[in-house]
XYZ file of C-alpha atoms in Angstrom:
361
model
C -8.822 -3.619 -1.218
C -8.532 -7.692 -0.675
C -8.054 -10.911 -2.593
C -10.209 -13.620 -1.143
C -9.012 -16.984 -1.541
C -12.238 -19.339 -1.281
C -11.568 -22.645 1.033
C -14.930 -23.537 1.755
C -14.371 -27.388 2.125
C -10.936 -27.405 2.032
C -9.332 -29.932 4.411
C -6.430 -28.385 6.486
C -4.227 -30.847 4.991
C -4.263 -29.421 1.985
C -2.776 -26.210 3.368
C 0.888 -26.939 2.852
C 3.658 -24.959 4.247
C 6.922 -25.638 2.555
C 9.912 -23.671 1.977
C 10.851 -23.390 -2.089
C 14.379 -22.551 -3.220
C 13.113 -20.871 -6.051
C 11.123 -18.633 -4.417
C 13.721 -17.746 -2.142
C 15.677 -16.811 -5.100
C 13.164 -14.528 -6.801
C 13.495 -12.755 -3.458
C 16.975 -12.098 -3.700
C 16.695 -10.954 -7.522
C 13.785 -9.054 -5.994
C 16.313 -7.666 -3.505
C 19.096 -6.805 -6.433
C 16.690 -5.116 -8.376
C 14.570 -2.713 -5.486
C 17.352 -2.564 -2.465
C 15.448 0.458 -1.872
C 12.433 -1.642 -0.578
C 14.577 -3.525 1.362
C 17.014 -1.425 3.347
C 18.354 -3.873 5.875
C 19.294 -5.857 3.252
C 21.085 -3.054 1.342
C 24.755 -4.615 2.501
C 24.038 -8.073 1.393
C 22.892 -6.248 -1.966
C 25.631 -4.234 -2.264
C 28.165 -7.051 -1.617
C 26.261 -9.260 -4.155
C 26.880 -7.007 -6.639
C 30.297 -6.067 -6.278
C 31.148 -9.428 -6.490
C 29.256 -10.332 -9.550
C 30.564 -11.056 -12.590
C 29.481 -8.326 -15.429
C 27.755 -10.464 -17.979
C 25.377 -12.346 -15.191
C 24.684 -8.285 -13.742
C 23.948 -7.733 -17.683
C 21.399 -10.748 -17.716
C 20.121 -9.876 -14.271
C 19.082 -6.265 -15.544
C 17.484 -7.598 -18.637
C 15.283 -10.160 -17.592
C 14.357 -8.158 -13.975
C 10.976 -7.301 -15.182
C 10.068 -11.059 -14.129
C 10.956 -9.756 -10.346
C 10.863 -6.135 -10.059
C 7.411 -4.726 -9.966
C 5.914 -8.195 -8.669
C 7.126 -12.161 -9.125
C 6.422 -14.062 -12.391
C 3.795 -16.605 -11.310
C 5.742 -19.802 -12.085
C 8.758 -18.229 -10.295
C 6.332 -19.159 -6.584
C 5.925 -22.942 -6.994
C 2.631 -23.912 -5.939
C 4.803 -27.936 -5.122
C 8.164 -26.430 -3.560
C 10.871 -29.179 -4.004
C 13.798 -29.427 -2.157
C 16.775 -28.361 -4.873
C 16.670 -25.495 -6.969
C 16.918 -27.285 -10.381
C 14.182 -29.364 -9.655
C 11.662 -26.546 -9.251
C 13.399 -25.267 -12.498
C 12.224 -28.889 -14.088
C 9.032 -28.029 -13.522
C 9.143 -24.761 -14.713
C 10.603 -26.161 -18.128
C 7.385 -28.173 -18.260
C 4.927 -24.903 -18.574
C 3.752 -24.623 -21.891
C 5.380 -21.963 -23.948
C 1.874 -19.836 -23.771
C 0.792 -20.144 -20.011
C 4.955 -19.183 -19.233
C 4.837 -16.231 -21.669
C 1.263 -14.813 -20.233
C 2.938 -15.139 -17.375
C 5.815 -12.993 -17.815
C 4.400 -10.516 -20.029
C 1.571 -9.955 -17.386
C 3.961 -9.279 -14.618
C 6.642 -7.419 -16.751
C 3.842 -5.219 -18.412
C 3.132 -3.303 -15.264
C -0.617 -3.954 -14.591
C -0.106 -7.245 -12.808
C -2.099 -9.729 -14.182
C -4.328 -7.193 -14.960
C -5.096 -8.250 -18.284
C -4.876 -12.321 -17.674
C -7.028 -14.525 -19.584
C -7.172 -12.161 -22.724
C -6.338 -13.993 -25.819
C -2.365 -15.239 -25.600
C 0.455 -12.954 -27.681
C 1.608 -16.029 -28.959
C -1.598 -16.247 -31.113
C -3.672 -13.053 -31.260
C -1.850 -10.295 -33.066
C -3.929 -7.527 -31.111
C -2.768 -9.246 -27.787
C 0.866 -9.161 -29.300
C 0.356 -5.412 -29.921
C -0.892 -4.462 -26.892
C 2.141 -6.443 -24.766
C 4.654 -4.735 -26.951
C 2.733 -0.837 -26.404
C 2.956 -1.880 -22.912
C 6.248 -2.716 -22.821
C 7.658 0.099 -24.431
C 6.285 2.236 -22.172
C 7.898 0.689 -19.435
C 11.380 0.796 -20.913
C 13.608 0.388 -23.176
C 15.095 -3.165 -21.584
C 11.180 -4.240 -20.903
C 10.511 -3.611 -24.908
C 13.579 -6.061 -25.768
C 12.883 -8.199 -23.605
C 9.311 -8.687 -24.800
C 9.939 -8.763 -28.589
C 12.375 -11.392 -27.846
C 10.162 -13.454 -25.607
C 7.662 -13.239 -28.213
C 10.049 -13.784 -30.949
C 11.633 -17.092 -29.720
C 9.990 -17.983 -25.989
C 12.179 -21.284 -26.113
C 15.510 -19.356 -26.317
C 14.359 -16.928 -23.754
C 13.788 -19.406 -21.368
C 16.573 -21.611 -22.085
C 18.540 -18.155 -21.235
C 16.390 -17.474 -18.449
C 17.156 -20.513 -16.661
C 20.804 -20.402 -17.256
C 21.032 -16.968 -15.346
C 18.919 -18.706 -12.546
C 21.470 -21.558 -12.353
C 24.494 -19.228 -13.120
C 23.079 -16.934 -9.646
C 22.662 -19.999 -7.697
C 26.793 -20.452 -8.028
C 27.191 -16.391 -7.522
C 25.151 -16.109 -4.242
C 22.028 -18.117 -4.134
C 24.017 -21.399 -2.348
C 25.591 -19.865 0.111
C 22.734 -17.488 0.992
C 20.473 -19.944 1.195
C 22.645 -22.424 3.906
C 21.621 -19.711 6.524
C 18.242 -19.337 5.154
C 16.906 -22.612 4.948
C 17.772 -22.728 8.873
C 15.816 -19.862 9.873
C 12.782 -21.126 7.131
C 12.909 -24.624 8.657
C 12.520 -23.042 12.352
C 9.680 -21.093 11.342
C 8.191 -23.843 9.327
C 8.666 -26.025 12.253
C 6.193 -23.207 14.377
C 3.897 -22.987 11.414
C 2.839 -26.325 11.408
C 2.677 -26.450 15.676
C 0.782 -23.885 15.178
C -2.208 -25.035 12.451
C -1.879 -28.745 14.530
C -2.578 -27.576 18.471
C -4.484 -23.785 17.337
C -6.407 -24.108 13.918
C -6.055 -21.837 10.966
C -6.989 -18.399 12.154
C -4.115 -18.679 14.654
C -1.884 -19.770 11.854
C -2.705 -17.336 9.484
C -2.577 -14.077 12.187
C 1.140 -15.756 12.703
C 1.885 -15.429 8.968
C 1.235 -11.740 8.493
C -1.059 -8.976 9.956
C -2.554 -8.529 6.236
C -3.948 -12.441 6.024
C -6.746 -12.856 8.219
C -9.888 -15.426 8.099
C -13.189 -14.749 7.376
C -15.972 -15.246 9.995
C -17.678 -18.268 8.704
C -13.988 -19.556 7.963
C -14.708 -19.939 4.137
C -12.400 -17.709 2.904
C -8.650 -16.563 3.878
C -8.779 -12.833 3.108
C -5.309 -10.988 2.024
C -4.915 -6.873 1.994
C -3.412 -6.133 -1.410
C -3.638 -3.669 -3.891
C -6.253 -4.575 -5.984
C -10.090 -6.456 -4.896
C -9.564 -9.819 -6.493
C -10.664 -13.376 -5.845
C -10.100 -17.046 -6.125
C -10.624 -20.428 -5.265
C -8.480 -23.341 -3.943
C -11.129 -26.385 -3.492
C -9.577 -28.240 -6.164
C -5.465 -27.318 -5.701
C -4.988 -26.147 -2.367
C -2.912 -23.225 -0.912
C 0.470 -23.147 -0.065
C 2.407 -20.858 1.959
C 6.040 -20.318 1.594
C 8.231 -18.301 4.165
C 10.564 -15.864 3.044
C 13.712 -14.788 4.479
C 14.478 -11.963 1.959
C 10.867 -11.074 1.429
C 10.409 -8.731 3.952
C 8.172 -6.557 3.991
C 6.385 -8.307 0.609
C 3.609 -10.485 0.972
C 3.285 -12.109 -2.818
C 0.216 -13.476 -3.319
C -0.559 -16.045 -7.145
C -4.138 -15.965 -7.664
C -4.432 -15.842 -11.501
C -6.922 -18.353 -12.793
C -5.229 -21.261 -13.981
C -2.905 -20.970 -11.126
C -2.750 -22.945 -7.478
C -3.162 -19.738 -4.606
C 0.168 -19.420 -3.424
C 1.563 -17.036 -0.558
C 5.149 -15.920 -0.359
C 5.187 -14.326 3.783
C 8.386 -12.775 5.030
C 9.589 -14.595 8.282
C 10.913 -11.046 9.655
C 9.520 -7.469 10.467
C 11.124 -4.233 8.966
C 13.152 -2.480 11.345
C 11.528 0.742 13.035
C 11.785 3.830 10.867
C 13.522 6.770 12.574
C 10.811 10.080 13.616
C 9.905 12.599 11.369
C 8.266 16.378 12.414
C 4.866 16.469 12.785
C 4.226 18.737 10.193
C 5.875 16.658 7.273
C 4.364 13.782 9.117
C 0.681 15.562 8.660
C 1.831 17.033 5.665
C 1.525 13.223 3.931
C -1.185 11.585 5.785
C -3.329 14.342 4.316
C -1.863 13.646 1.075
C -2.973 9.871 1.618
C -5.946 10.903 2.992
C -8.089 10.247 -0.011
C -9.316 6.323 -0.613
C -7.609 7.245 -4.606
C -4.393 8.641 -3.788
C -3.744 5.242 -1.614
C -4.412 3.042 -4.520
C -2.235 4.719 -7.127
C 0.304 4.768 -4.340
C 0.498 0.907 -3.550
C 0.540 0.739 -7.338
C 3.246 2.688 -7.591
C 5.140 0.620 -5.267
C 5.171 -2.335 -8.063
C 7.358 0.305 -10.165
C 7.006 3.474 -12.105
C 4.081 3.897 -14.174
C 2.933 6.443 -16.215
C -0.468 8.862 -15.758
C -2.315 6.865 -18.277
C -1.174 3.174 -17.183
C -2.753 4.074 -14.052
C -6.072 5.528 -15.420
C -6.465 2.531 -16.975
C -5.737 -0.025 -14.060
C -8.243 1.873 -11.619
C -10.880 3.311 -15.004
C -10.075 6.827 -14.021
C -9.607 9.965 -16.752
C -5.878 11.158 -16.789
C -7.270 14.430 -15.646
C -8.396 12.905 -12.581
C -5.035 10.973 -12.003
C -3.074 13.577 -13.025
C -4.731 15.897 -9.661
C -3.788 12.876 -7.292
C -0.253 12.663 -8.443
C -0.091 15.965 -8.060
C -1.181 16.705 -4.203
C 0.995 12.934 -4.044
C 3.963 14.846 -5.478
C 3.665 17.990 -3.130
C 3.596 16.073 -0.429
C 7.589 14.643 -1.369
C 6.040 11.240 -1.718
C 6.350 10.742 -5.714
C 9.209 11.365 -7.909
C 8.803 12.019 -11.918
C 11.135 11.485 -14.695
C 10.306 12.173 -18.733
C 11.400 8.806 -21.010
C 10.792 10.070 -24.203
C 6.927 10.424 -24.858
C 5.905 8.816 -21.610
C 6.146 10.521 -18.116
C 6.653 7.742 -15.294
C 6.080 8.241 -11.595
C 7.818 6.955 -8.763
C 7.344 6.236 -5.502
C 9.808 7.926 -3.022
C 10.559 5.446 -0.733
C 12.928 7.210 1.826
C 10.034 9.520 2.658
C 7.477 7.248 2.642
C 9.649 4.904 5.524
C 9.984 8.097 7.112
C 5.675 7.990 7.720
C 6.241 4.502 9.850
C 6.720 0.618 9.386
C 3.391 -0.270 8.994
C 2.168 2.217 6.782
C 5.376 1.354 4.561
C 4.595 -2.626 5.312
C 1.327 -1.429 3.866
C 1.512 -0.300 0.783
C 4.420 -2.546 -0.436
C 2.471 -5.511 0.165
């Protein structure tokens, strides 16, 4: 499972490493919204929240599909700038039907599954099948797509306005010590690509990005086997402070490659017994049972979202999830019609760093 970004041709000049405030940001909300993913950050979250004011926790929870399962696309500028409102700028100047594919992609679950299908805006059938989507995901999801679709330019007029309202909350003052560490590993990044080439960079940048023999193509372990080029744009690589263990990857067509690394390594995870530990590699054992795992990791789905994202019957799922659930690694909770599955991420860190590093990337 790899996306292959194509570079054949591409000078190394138009590799840019930059860091982007509103990345770091969708980090953070990423953070808020999945502390479990991120347990050394579960103070910071914690005192983030208790300090928040209740109607910017109210807007956080409505729009967090954009950042929850996997960042909105125009939330990872492709041109970082050096202040938060001007990345918002160029946000503003996305057409309402590229920013609206763009959220309902991402907030639907399947992500970007289903890009370059006629727009919602548009194409009533499109329309339908973002708001059947979005039901199933919740009840928030639902609202927030029949609203988006409803009026996109008050949605992201209110959108933005929770942005700016976070970056006076906690964004400023988190991102003082961040942009320090960020510069310092910028700083090695570039050393780096200047005195030992691009492989060298790129092993620096994560164990999951490696290049391809004939140097063509930077190759990326994620969830799904995708591809894309960057002759024309470029790639650029942003460092993360509050990304860790993520590696966020745009690749939609339309869309400038863009990679979102962490700067850090998850802590250690403390030992388990050998037979729980055996107990769950067996589980994960079968090529399947990994993929609907790292799926899950984007967010609950239900049996029949994930038939459809990896053209399996339900019956078929439905056995995986099953010899998954045995094994403690899946949780399941009914929402009216719809059955969604969980990852169980306590366990699952209990198995190791890298296998954890693994499937959340």
């Amino acid at each position: 499972m790899t996306l292959r970004i194509d570079i054949g041709g591409l000078p190394y000049e138009r590799l840019r490493f930059a860091a982007s405030p509103l990345a770091e940001l969708t980090a953070m909300l990423h953070v808020l919204a999945e502390p479990g993913h991120h347990p050394h950050l579960a103070d910071w979250a914690g005192r983030v929240w208790a300090a928040m004011r209740p109607e910017l926790a109210e807007r956080l929870r409505e729009a967090d599909f954009l950042w929850r399962s996997s960042q909105a696309d125009f939330l990872l500028p492709a041109r970082p700038r050096p202040t938060l409102a001007e990345e918002l700028d160029d946000v503003d100047r996305i057409d309402d039907e590229t920013y609206v594919t763009a959220a309902l992609v991402t907030t639907c679950g399947s992500n970007r599954l289903y890009f370059g299908a006629p727009s919602p805006l548009t194409d009533e059938s499109a329309r339908e099948r973002a708001l059947d989507v979005a039901q199933a995901r919740g009840v928030r999801q639902e609202a927030f797509a029949e609203r988006l679709l409803a009026d996109p330019a008050a949605v992201r007029a209110r959108v933005r306005d929770t942005l700016e309202q976070c970056a006076e909350a906690f964004f400023d003052t988190a991102w003082t010590d961040a942009a320090v560490r960020l510069a310092t590993d910028l700083r090695l990044k570039h050393d780096l690509l200047r005195r030992q080439g691009l492989e060298a960079t790129l092993a620096s940048v994560s164990g999951a990005i490696t290049l391809a023999p004939d140097g063509r193509c930077i190759v990326v372990d994620k969830v799904q086997d995708k591809a894309t080029a960057a002759q024309d744009t470029g790639v650029t690589f942003i460092p993360s402070v509050f990304g860790s263990p993520h590696l966020a990857v745009v690749h939609a067509p339309g869309w400038q490659p863009v990679v979102q690394y962490p700067v850090t390594e998850p802590r250690p995870s403390e030992p388990v017994s050998l037979e729980t530990v055996t107990l769950r590699l067996e589980a994960l054992g079968h090529p399947v049972r990994l993929r609907l795992l790292r799926t899950l990791a984007r967010g609950p789905h239900t049996t029949r979202e994930l038939a459809h994202a990896w053209e399996l019957t339900p019956p078929e799922v439905s056995r995986h999830l099953a010899v998954l659930r045995r094994a403690g690694l899946l949780t399941s909770r009914r929402q009216g019609r719809y059955v969604r599955y969980t990852l169980n991420l306590p366990d699952l860190t209990a198995l190791g760093a890298d296998l954890l590093a693994a499937v959340l990337r």
